[in-house]
């Protein structure tokens, strides 16, 4: 090995990189194996759901399966049946391609847990540049096809469906039977940019971040998600820029067409045509305090949905890898929200159980496309 290393070129960077390659190749030869691509069909559901650790005699990498985000193999095939992905995902620049099963697993693995590309290459045998390109193309394909679901899906959210959500909230304990869902904003920390870092710096939280605001209904589905915008923006400002007010004026009505339906937000929002907020001030009456308390118990759901997205897709929580203008961190968050809705449909987690409200099926949720007058393009 020493002769091989001394025979290398003597520029510092080249010398170190080639020396490490020689050491890795000899180590692999000594172990009698190479980094071969993992066959996903050979992995059982217990591996797809949990961690898989290599044999102790081998390299002790902690291998999170591509479905650490809590999808089983059969559920991945259910997702593929409704996502309408092409049979092969192709990169137009490098012309590399993967079948849609592997491409979706690559994307889910990248979102599931923060890892270096070189680590994933050793774990799965997916070459690092190929893995990066395929995941970006797959995320872009999913978002372009289904972005209308996070704008406002008027095909599914009919007046009757919105009125049903309002009745469920009333049965839960809301004082009114006119509150459809809950709205709030969240901050996602990102790495500090090299230039113009003040644009995304939030002085209140003292961190660099991007802001999103979302609307969640009692079935645990995100029906509207807007972002990313600069982290220093106020919730009310983001609400005005999102265009949600126009959607509320158009769609948030009871089936009779005369009675308004509402969203409920925290004290960061102002009272509006279709927006309700808590009573503000110090000297509140007993009735006003009771209103705030009963509505706050229901409004917790929108806080939980942000937790669901980041807990299922933990790479979003690692600020060091969320580099604005270098990585598609905004695209990853939006696609993760779509997958979080799919997970809610398949597993019925905290929010649907809290309100006793069943989400739609996958075929009902991923159905059709945006109407021409509701498209977010």
mmCIF file of C-alpha atoms in Angstrom:
data_model
loop_
_atom_site.group_PDB
_atom_site.id
_atom_site.type_symbol
_atom_site.label_atom_id
_atom_site.label_comp_id
_atom_site.label_asym_id
_atom_site.label_seq_id
_atom_site.Cartn_x
_atom_site.Cartn_y
_atom_site.Cartn_z
ATOM 1 C CA UNK A 1 0.000 0.000 0.000
ATOM 2 C CA UNK A 2 2.885 2.394 0.816
ATOM 3 C CA UNK A 3 4.325 2.007 -2.693
ATOM 4 C CA UNK A 4 0.952 2.753 -4.243
ATOM 5 C CA UNK A 5 0.559 5.908 -2.170
ATOM 6 C CA UNK A 6 4.080 7.173 -2.965
ATOM 7 C CA UNK A 7 3.488 6.621 -6.681
ATOM 8 C CA UNK A 8 0.596 9.067 -6.697
ATOM 9 C CA UNK A 9 0.706 12.642 -8.003
ATOM 10 C CA UNK A 10 2.094 15.104 -5.496
ATOM 11 C CA UNK A 11 -0.367 18.018 -5.533
ATOM 12 C CA UNK A 12 -1.899 18.284 -2.065
ATOM 13 C CA UNK A 13 -5.559 17.830 -2.951
ATOM 14 C CA UNK A 14 -4.944 15.074 -5.509
ATOM 15 C CA UNK A 15 -2.490 13.278 -3.249
ATOM 16 C CA UNK A 16 -4.913 13.133 -0.312
ATOM 17 C CA UNK A 17 -7.954 12.108 -2.358
ATOM 18 C CA UNK A 18 -6.113 9.405 -4.307
ATOM 19 C CA UNK A 19 -4.444 8.110 -1.153
ATOM 20 C CA UNK A 20 -7.825 7.716 0.499
ATOM 21 C CA UNK A 21 -9.128 5.892 -2.593
ATOM 22 C CA UNK A 22 -6.245 3.444 -2.420
ATOM 23 C CA UNK A 23 -6.898 2.816 1.271
ATOM 24 C CA UNK A 24 -10.628 2.285 0.653
ATOM 25 C CA UNK A 25 -10.013 -0.095 -2.250
ATOM 26 C CA UNK A 26 -7.546 -2.171 -0.248
ATOM 27 C CA UNK A 27 -9.909 -2.243 2.728
ATOM 28 C CA UNK A 28 -12.744 -3.451 0.509
ATOM 29 C CA UNK A 29 -10.475 -6.069 -1.002
ATOM 30 C CA UNK A 30 -9.471 -7.282 2.448
ATOM 31 C CA UNK A 31 -13.134 -7.618 3.421
ATOM 32 C CA UNK A 32 -13.826 -9.510 0.185
ATOM 33 C CA UNK A 33 -16.742 -7.361 -0.929
ATOM 34 C CA UNK A 34 -17.655 -4.203 -2.833
ATOM 35 C CA UNK A 35 -20.297 -1.539 -2.398
ATOM 36 C CA UNK A 36 -23.025 -3.156 -4.464
ATOM 37 C CA UNK A 37 -26.476 -1.708 -4.987
ATOM 38 C CA UNK A 38 -29.024 -2.888 -2.442
ATOM 39 C CA UNK A 39 -31.913 -4.862 -3.888
ATOM 40 C CA UNK A 40 -35.001 -3.215 -2.382
ATOM 41 C CA UNK A 41 -37.115 -6.295 -3.065
ATOM 42 C CA UNK A 42 -34.950 -8.313 -0.691
ATOM 43 C CA UNK A 43 -35.750 -6.032 2.269
ATOM 44 C CA UNK A 44 -38.653 -7.003 4.511
ATOM 45 C CA UNK A 45 -41.250 -4.625 5.918
ATOM 46 C CA UNK A 46 -39.513 -4.619 9.303
ATOM 47 C CA UNK A 47 -36.449 -3.189 7.542
ATOM 48 C CA UNK A 48 -38.492 -0.691 5.598
ATOM 49 C CA UNK A 49 -40.134 0.589 8.767
ATOM 50 C CA UNK A 50 -37.198 0.552 11.168
ATOM 51 C CA UNK A 51 -33.437 0.936 11.217
ATOM 52 C CA UNK A 52 -31.312 -1.753 9.624
ATOM 53 C CA UNK A 53 -27.838 -2.197 11.037
ATOM 54 C CA UNK A 54 -25.108 -3.938 9.101
ATOM 55 C CA UNK A 55 -23.415 -7.058 10.389
ATOM 56 C CA UNK A 56 -21.008 -6.212 13.191
ATOM 57 C CA UNK A 57 -18.168 -7.738 11.136
ATOM 58 C CA UNK A 58 -18.857 -5.193 8.430
ATOM 59 C CA UNK A 59 -18.780 -1.422 8.484
ATOM 60 C CA UNK A 60 -21.040 -0.287 11.349
ATOM 61 C CA UNK A 61 -23.059 2.271 9.362
ATOM 62 C CA UNK A 62 -26.553 2.938 10.707
ATOM 63 C CA UNK A 63 -28.657 2.158 7.642
ATOM 64 C CA UNK A 64 -31.991 3.888 7.633
ATOM 65 C CA UNK A 65 -34.110 2.260 4.976
ATOM 66 C CA UNK A 66 -35.546 4.388 2.228
ATOM 67 C CA UNK A 67 -38.828 4.210 4.078
ATOM 68 C CA UNK A 68 -37.724 5.403 7.489
ATOM 69 C CA UNK A 69 -40.582 7.855 7.068
ATOM 70 C CA UNK A 70 -42.877 4.969 8.071
ATOM 71 C CA UNK A 71 -44.111 3.598 4.732
ATOM 72 C CA UNK A 72 -44.113 -0.142 4.128
ATOM 73 C CA UNK A 73 -43.273 -1.736 0.790
ATOM 74 C CA UNK A 74 -46.931 -2.300 -0.070
ATOM 75 C CA UNK A 75 -47.747 1.315 0.820
ATOM 76 C CA UNK A 76 -45.039 2.534 -1.547
ATOM 77 C CA UNK A 77 -46.684 0.632 -4.371
ATOM 78 C CA UNK A 78 -50.028 2.156 -3.358
ATOM 79 C CA UNK A 79 -48.406 5.591 -3.595
ATOM 80 C CA UNK A 80 -46.966 4.790 -7.005
ATOM 81 C CA UNK A 81 -50.402 3.742 -8.211
ATOM 82 C CA UNK A 82 -51.849 7.183 -7.455
ATOM 83 C CA UNK A 83 -48.883 9.541 -7.944
ATOM 84 C CA UNK A 84 -48.981 9.128 -11.733
ATOM 85 C CA UNK A 85 -45.192 9.046 -12.090
ATOM 86 C CA UNK A 86 -43.643 8.019 -15.436
ATOM 87 C CA UNK A 87 -42.228 4.496 -15.619
ATOM 88 C CA UNK A 88 -38.695 5.881 -15.709
ATOM 89 C CA UNK A 89 -37.433 9.087 -14.140
ATOM 90 C CA UNK A 90 -34.874 10.671 -16.474
ATOM 91 C CA UNK A 91 -32.487 13.563 -15.879
ATOM 92 C CA UNK A 92 -32.457 15.748 -19.027
ATOM 93 C CA UNK A 93 -28.938 17.062 -18.352
ATOM 94 C CA UNK A 94 -26.924 13.947 -17.537
ATOM 95 C CA UNK A 95 -29.385 11.470 -19.136
ATOM 96 C CA UNK A 96 -29.242 9.156 -16.119
ATOM 97 C CA UNK A 97 -32.505 7.390 -15.338
ATOM 98 C CA UNK A 98 -34.101 5.117 -12.755
ATOM 99 C CA UNK A 99 -37.320 3.158 -12.587
ATOM 100 C CA UNK A 100 -40.049 4.952 -10.670
ATOM 101 C CA UNK A 101 -39.960 2.568 -7.685
ATOM 102 C CA UNK A 102 -36.260 3.180 -7.068
ATOM 103 C CA UNK A 103 -36.614 6.904 -7.779
ATOM 104 C CA UNK A 104 -39.414 7.296 -5.221
ATOM 105 C CA UNK A 105 -37.432 5.280 -2.655
ATOM 106 C CA UNK A 106 -34.412 7.518 -3.277
ATOM 107 C CA UNK A 107 -36.505 10.623 -2.632
ATOM 108 C CA UNK A 108 -38.089 9.191 0.528
ATOM 109 C CA UNK A 109 -34.652 8.159 1.790
ATOM 110 C CA UNK A 110 -33.235 11.627 1.221
ATOM 111 C CA UNK A 111 -36.111 13.210 3.134
ATOM 112 C CA UNK A 112 -36.218 10.611 5.902
ATOM 113 C CA UNK A 113 -32.965 11.396 7.673
ATOM 114 C CA UNK A 114 -30.011 13.795 7.187
ATOM 115 C CA UNK A 115 -27.065 11.947 5.663
ATOM 116 C CA UNK A 116 -24.105 12.767 3.479
ATOM 117 C CA UNK A 117 -24.397 11.575 -0.103
ATOM 118 C CA UNK A 118 -21.230 9.533 0.314
ATOM 119 C CA UNK A 119 -22.799 7.666 3.246
ATOM 120 C CA UNK A 120 -25.895 6.840 1.205
ATOM 121 C CA UNK A 121 -23.653 5.636 -1.607
ATOM 122 C CA UNK A 122 -21.960 3.156 0.712
ATOM 123 C CA UNK A 123 -25.265 2.074 2.277
ATOM 124 C CA UNK A 124 -27.318 1.503 -0.875
ATOM 125 C CA UNK A 125 -24.811 1.485 -3.716
ATOM 126 C CA UNK A 126 -26.481 4.555 -5.253
ATOM 127 C CA UNK A 127 -23.750 6.676 -6.844
ATOM 128 C CA UNK A 128 -23.837 10.093 -5.196
ATOM 129 C CA UNK A 129 -24.293 12.359 -8.240
ATOM 130 C CA UNK A 130 -26.886 9.989 -9.693
ATOM 131 C CA UNK A 131 -28.734 9.916 -6.371
ATOM 132 C CA UNK A 132 -28.777 13.729 -6.115
ATOM 133 C CA UNK A 133 -30.023 14.254 -9.659
ATOM 134 C CA UNK A 134 -32.713 11.574 -9.521
ATOM 135 C CA UNK A 135 -34.100 12.809 -6.178
ATOM 136 C CA UNK A 136 -34.309 16.393 -7.436
ATOM 137 C CA UNK A 137 -36.027 15.360 -10.665
ATOM 138 C CA UNK A 138 -38.466 13.095 -8.800
ATOM 139 C CA UNK A 139 -39.368 15.827 -6.299
ATOM 140 C CA UNK A 140 -39.924 18.292 -9.152
ATOM 141 C CA UNK A 141 -42.108 15.784 -11.016
ATOM 142 C CA UNK A 142 -44.271 15.067 -7.954
ATOM 143 C CA UNK A 143 -44.661 18.773 -7.164
ATOM 144 C CA UNK A 144 -45.600 19.823 -10.702
ATOM 145 C CA UNK A 145 -48.228 17.091 -10.898
ATOM 146 C CA UNK A 146 -49.830 17.557 -7.471
ATOM 147 C CA UNK A 147 -49.096 21.112 -6.338
ATOM 148 C CA UNK A 148 -52.770 22.038 -6.691
ATOM 149 C CA UNK A 149 -53.530 19.821 -3.667
ATOM 150 C CA UNK A 150 -51.608 22.270 -1.463
ATOM 151 C CA UNK A 151 -53.140 25.316 -3.128
ATOM 152 C CA UNK A 152 -56.821 24.444 -2.728
ATOM 153 C CA UNK A 153 -58.415 21.334 -4.217
ATOM 154 C CA UNK A 154 -61.922 22.458 -5.074
ATOM 155 C CA UNK A 155 -62.660 19.040 -6.611
ATOM 156 C CA UNK A 156 -62.501 17.449 -3.172
ATOM 157 C CA UNK A 157 -63.287 20.387 -0.887
ATOM 158 C CA UNK A 158 -66.880 21.002 -1.912
ATOM 159 C CA UNK A 159 -69.297 23.180 0.054
ATOM 160 C CA UNK A 160 -70.813 20.049 1.573
ATOM 161 C CA UNK A 161 -67.406 18.743 2.658
ATOM 162 C CA UNK A 162 -66.444 22.077 4.237
ATOM 163 C CA UNK A 163 -69.750 22.198 6.100
ATOM 164 C CA UNK A 164 -69.102 18.660 7.377
ATOM 165 C CA UNK A 165 -65.727 19.766 8.771
ATOM 166 C CA UNK A 166 -67.489 22.661 10.526
ATOM 167 C CA UNK A 167 -69.954 20.243 12.154
ATOM 168 C CA UNK A 168 -67.117 17.985 13.309
ATOM 169 C CA UNK A 169 -65.372 20.938 14.947
ATOM 170 C CA UNK A 170 -68.645 21.900 16.637
ATOM 171 C CA UNK A 171 -69.085 18.373 17.973
ATOM 172 C CA UNK A 172 -65.509 18.505 19.280
ATOM 173 C CA UNK A 173 -66.267 21.590 21.367
ATOM 174 C CA UNK A 174 -65.954 24.715 19.224
ATOM 175 C CA UNK A 175 -68.596 27.324 20.132
ATOM 176 C CA UNK A 176 -69.572 27.766 16.469
ATOM 177 C CA UNK A 177 -70.481 25.281 13.747
ATOM 178 C CA UNK A 178 -68.881 27.514 11.096
ATOM 179 C CA UNK A 179 -65.153 26.881 11.686
ATOM 180 C CA UNK A 180 -63.769 24.625 8.941
ATOM 181 C CA UNK A 181 -60.066 24.498 9.820
ATOM 182 C CA UNK A 182 -57.133 26.214 11.439
ATOM 183 C CA UNK A 183 -54.360 28.408 10.059
ATOM 184 C CA UNK A 184 -50.877 29.172 11.350
ATOM 185 C CA UNK A 185 -47.308 29.810 10.226
ATOM 186 C CA UNK A 186 -44.098 27.957 10.962
ATOM 187 C CA UNK A 187 -40.399 28.721 10.725
ATOM 188 C CA UNK A 188 -37.906 26.239 9.274
ATOM 189 C CA UNK A 189 -34.307 26.949 10.195
ATOM 190 C CA UNK A 190 -31.758 26.985 7.379
ATOM 191 C CA UNK A 191 -28.010 27.438 7.134
ATOM 192 C CA UNK A 192 -26.666 30.984 7.366
ATOM 193 C CA UNK A 193 -26.151 32.326 3.820
ATOM 194 C CA UNK A 194 -22.738 33.685 2.908
ATOM 195 C CA UNK A 195 -24.228 36.867 1.404
ATOM 196 C CA UNK A 196 -27.380 38.879 2.176
ATOM 197 C CA UNK A 197 -28.057 36.837 5.291
ATOM 198 C CA UNK A 198 -30.238 39.559 6.831
ATOM 199 C CA UNK A 199 -32.995 38.855 4.304
ATOM 200 C CA UNK A 200 -33.973 35.565 5.952
ATOM 201 C CA UNK A 201 -32.907 36.387 9.517
ATOM 202 C CA UNK A 202 -35.689 36.314 12.099
ATOM 203 C CA UNK A 203 -34.788 38.624 14.991
ATOM 204 C CA UNK A 204 -37.508 37.241 17.270
ATOM 205 C CA UNK A 205 -36.301 33.624 17.035
ATOM 206 C CA UNK A 206 -32.702 34.712 16.400
ATOM 207 C CA UNK A 207 -32.092 32.337 13.515
ATOM 208 C CA UNK A 208 -31.992 32.203 9.739
ATOM 209 C CA UNK A 209 -35.156 30.566 8.492
ATOM 210 C CA UNK A 210 -37.859 30.268 5.873
ATOM 211 C CA UNK A 211 -41.538 30.714 6.695
ATOM 212 C CA UNK A 212 -44.540 28.680 5.559
ATOM 213 C CA UNK A 213 -48.177 29.014 6.483
ATOM 214 C CA UNK A 214 -50.663 26.182 6.361
ATOM 215 C CA UNK A 215 -54.349 25.381 6.784
ATOM 216 C CA UNK A 216 -55.296 22.020 8.312
ATOM 217 C CA UNK A 217 -58.746 20.429 8.598
ATOM 218 C CA UNK A 218 -60.026 17.977 11.272
ATOM 219 C CA UNK A 219 -59.100 14.961 9.137
ATOM 220 C CA UNK A 220 -55.407 15.911 9.486
ATOM 221 C CA UNK A 221 -54.960 16.956 5.846
ATOM 222 C CA UNK A 222 -53.088 20.120 4.857
ATOM 223 C CA UNK A 223 -55.490 21.752 2.401
ATOM 224 C CA UNK A 224 -53.380 24.860 1.799
ATOM 225 C CA UNK A 225 -49.654 25.510 2.155
ATOM 226 C CA UNK A 226 -47.891 28.687 1.091
ATOM 227 C CA UNK A 227 -44.168 29.325 1.049
ATOM 228 C CA UNK A 228 -41.320 29.552 1.357
ATOM 229 C CA UNK A 229 -40.913 33.253 2.112
ATOM 230 C CA UNK A 230 -38.352 35.162 4.121
ATOM 231 C CA UNK A 231 -38.301 34.184 7.772
ATOM 232 C CA UNK A 232 -38.684 37.759 8.987
ATOM 233 C CA UNK A 233 -42.220 38.110 7.521
ATOM 234 C CA UNK A 234 -45.220 38.394 9.852
ATOM 235 C CA UNK A 235 -48.009 35.812 9.685
ATOM 236 C CA UNK A 236 -50.593 38.391 8.607
ATOM 237 C CA UNK A 237 -48.320 39.647 5.825
ATOM 238 C CA UNK A 238 -47.773 36.124 4.521
ATOM 239 C CA UNK A 239 -51.535 35.536 4.617
ATOM 240 C CA UNK A 240 -52.192 38.605 2.461
ATOM 241 C CA UNK A 241 -49.517 37.628 -0.066
ATOM 242 C CA UNK A 242 -50.648 34.001 -0.340
ATOM 243 C CA UNK A 243 -53.915 34.719 -2.151
ATOM 244 C CA UNK A 244 -55.797 32.621 0.379
ATOM 245 C CA UNK A 245 -58.263 35.438 1.082
ATOM 246 C CA UNK A 246 -59.582 35.226 -2.488
ATOM 247 C CA UNK A 247 -59.980 31.460 -2.202
ATOM 248 C CA UNK A 248 -61.915 31.853 1.043
ATOM 249 C CA UNK A 249 -64.267 34.411 -0.498
ATOM 250 C CA UNK A 250 -64.947 32.059 -3.383
ATOM 251 C CA UNK A 251 -65.268 28.666 -1.677
ATOM 252 C CA UNK A 252 -65.906 29.088 2.057
ATOM 253 C CA UNK A 253 -69.698 29.078 2.060
ATOM 254 C CA UNK A 254 -72.320 26.679 3.339
ATOM 255 C CA UNK A 255 -74.280 24.701 0.739
ATOM 256 C CA UNK A 256 -77.050 27.333 0.879
ATOM 257 C CA UNK A 257 -74.572 29.867 -0.568
ATOM 258 C CA UNK A 258 -75.429 32.513 2.044
ATOM 259 C CA UNK A 259 -73.733 31.483 5.311
ATOM 260 C CA UNK A 260 -70.012 32.123 5.644
ATOM 261 C CA UNK A 261 -67.510 29.532 6.792
ATOM 262 C CA UNK A 262 -64.316 30.494 8.647
ATOM 263 C CA UNK A 263 -60.737 29.605 9.454
ATOM 264 C CA UNK A 264 -59.420 30.140 12.971
ATOM 265 C CA UNK A 265 -55.950 31.515 13.638
ATOM 266 C CA UNK A 266 -53.940 32.685 16.618
ATOM 267 C CA UNK A 267 -53.488 36.273 17.774
ATOM 268 C CA UNK A 268 -51.034 36.917 14.929
ATOM 269 C CA UNK A 269 -53.960 37.172 12.513
ATOM 270 C CA UNK A 270 -56.560 39.916 12.233
ATOM 271 C CA UNK A 271 -60.310 39.428 12.200
ATOM 272 C CA UNK A 272 -61.552 39.266 8.596
ATOM 273 C CA UNK A 273 -64.393 38.143 6.343
ATOM 274 C CA UNK A 274 -63.542 34.453 6.690
ATOM 275 C CA UNK A 275 -60.937 34.602 9.473
ATOM 276 C CA UNK A 276 -61.594 34.367 13.210
ATOM 277 C CA UNK A 277 -59.033 34.969 15.940
ATOM 278 C CA UNK A 278 -58.974 34.995 19.775
ATOM 279 C CA UNK A 279 -60.184 37.883 21.879
ATOM 280 C CA UNK A 280 -57.210 40.114 22.628
ATOM 281 C CA UNK A 281 -56.437 42.272 25.609
ATOM 282 C CA UNK A 282 -55.914 42.019 29.347
ATOM 283 C CA UNK A 283 -59.408 42.657 30.736
ATOM 284 C CA UNK A 284 -61.383 39.826 29.137
ATOM 285 C CA UNK A 285 -64.780 38.697 30.339
ATOM 286 C CA UNK A 286 -65.469 35.147 31.470
ATOM 287 C CA UNK A 287 -67.281 34.360 28.224
ATOM 288 C CA UNK A 288 -64.384 35.688 26.153
ATOM 289 C CA UNK A 289 -61.872 33.603 28.104
ATOM 290 C CA UNK A 290 -64.082 30.530 27.677
ATOM 291 C CA UNK A 291 -64.217 31.170 23.910
ATOM 292 C CA UNK A 292 -60.434 31.469 23.682
ATOM 293 C CA UNK A 293 -59.923 28.300 25.700
ATOM 294 C CA UNK A 294 -62.329 26.121 23.727
ATOM 295 C CA UNK A 295 -60.943 27.332 20.393
ATOM 296 C CA UNK A 296 -57.321 26.911 21.493
ATOM 297 C CA UNK A 297 -57.957 23.221 22.223
ATOM 298 C CA UNK A 298 -59.007 22.730 18.612
ATOM 299 C CA UNK A 299 -56.362 25.043 17.119
ATOM 300 C CA UNK A 300 -53.607 22.788 18.497
ATOM 301 C CA UNK A 301 -54.052 20.628 15.411
ATOM 302 C CA UNK A 302 -52.246 23.073 13.145
ATOM 303 C CA UNK A 303 -49.237 23.024 15.479
ATOM 304 C CA UNK A 304 -49.245 19.237 15.400
ATOM 305 C CA UNK A 305 -49.231 19.098 11.603
ATOM 306 C CA UNK A 306 -45.945 21.006 11.473
ATOM 307 C CA UNK A 307 -44.550 18.472 13.926
ATOM 308 C CA UNK A 308 -45.800 15.610 11.756
ATOM 309 C CA UNK A 309 -43.997 16.916 8.660
ATOM 310 C CA UNK A 310 -40.631 17.389 10.359
ATOM 311 C CA UNK A 311 -40.785 14.214 12.457
ATOM 312 C CA UNK A 312 -41.605 12.003 9.487
ATOM 313 C CA UNK A 313 -38.992 13.698 7.290
ATOM 314 C CA UNK A 314 -36.208 14.575 9.686
ATOM 315 C CA UNK A 315 -33.764 15.890 7.096
ATOM 316 C CA UNK A 316 -35.824 19.111 7.143
ATOM 317 C CA UNK A 317 -34.729 19.683 10.751
ATOM 318 C CA UNK A 318 -31.007 19.605 9.967
ATOM 319 C CA UNK A 319 -30.270 23.249 9.229
ATOM 320 C CA UNK A 320 -26.717 22.569 8.068
ATOM 321 C CA UNK A 321 -27.962 20.812 4.931
ATOM 322 C CA UNK A 322 -30.736 23.338 4.200
ATOM 323 C CA UNK A 323 -28.756 25.815 2.108
ATOM 324 C CA UNK A 324 -30.786 28.459 0.303
ATOM 325 C CA UNK A 325 -29.911 28.716 -3.424
ATOM 326 C CA UNK A 326 -27.695 25.616 -3.158
ATOM 327 C CA UNK A 327 -30.248 22.940 -2.226
ATOM 328 C CA UNK A 328 -33.979 22.834 -3.074
ATOM 329 C CA UNK A 329 -34.972 23.173 0.586
ATOM 330 C CA UNK A 330 -38.311 24.810 -0.243
ATOM 331 C CA UNK A 331 -39.218 22.103 -2.756
ATOM 332 C CA UNK A 332 -38.270 19.393 -0.270
ATOM 333 C CA UNK A 333 -40.558 20.860 2.407
ATOM 334 C CA UNK A 334 -43.518 21.167 0.030
ATOM 335 C CA UNK A 335 -43.108 17.604 -1.274
ATOM 336 C CA UNK A 336 -42.689 16.355 2.299
ATOM 337 C CA UNK A 337 -46.042 17.969 3.137
ATOM 338 C CA UNK A 338 -47.671 16.026 0.282
ATOM 339 C CA UNK A 339 -46.143 12.793 1.556
ATOM 340 C CA UNK A 340 -47.249 13.696 5.084
ATOM 341 C CA UNK A 341 -50.845 13.921 3.814
ATOM 342 C CA UNK A 342 -50.395 10.478 2.242
ATOM 343 C CA UNK A 343 -49.052 9.130 5.537
ATOM 344 C CA UNK A 344 -52.065 10.592 7.386
ATOM 345 C CA UNK A 345 -54.393 8.815 4.967
ATOM 346 C CA UNK A 346 -52.628 5.475 5.368
ATOM 347 C CA UNK A 347 -51.968 5.537 9.121
ATOM 348 C CA UNK A 348 -54.590 7.884 10.640
ATOM 349 C CA UNK A 349 -52.256 9.459 13.236
ATOM 350 C CA UNK A 350 -52.884 12.018 15.985
ATOM 351 C CA UNK A 351 -55.138 14.665 14.392
ATOM 352 C CA UNK A 352 -57.826 12.386 12.832
ATOM 353 C CA UNK A 353 -58.037 10.464 16.101
ATOM 354 C CA UNK A 354 -58.289 13.705 18.083
ATOM 355 C CA UNK A 355 -61.296 14.936 16.107
ATOM 356 C CA UNK A 356 -62.728 11.484 15.235
ATOM 357 C CA UNK A 357 -62.663 12.431 11.572
ATOM 358 C CA UNK A 358 -61.578 9.959 8.888
ATOM 359 C CA UNK A 359 -59.348 11.285 6.076
ATOM 360 C CA UNK A 360 -60.105 10.471 2.421
ATOM 361 C CA UNK A 361 -58.588 7.484 0.648
ATOM 362 C CA UNK A 362 -55.462 7.801 -1.478
ATOM 363 C CA UNK A 363 -57.465 7.504 -4.684
ATOM 364 C CA UNK A 364 -59.857 10.223 -3.505
ATOM 365 C CA UNK A 365 -57.045 12.564 -2.497
ATOM 366 C CA UNK A 366 -54.711 12.058 -5.479
ATOM 367 C CA UNK A 367 -57.427 12.411 -8.070
ATOM 368 C CA UNK A 368 -57.500 14.444 -11.258
ATOM 369 C CA UNK A 369 -55.883 17.815 -11.665
ATOM 370 C CA UNK A 370 -56.582 21.456 -10.876
ATOM 371 C CA UNK A 371 -59.585 23.161 -12.370
ATOM 372 C CA UNK A 372 -58.659 25.821 -14.895
ATOM 373 C CA UNK A 373 -59.945 28.652 -12.708
ATOM 374 C CA UNK A 374 -58.239 27.301 -9.555
ATOM 375 C CA UNK A 375 -54.830 26.472 -10.951
ATOM 376 C CA UNK A 376 -51.861 27.799 -9.042
ATOM 377 C CA UNK A 377 -49.669 28.050 -12.112
#
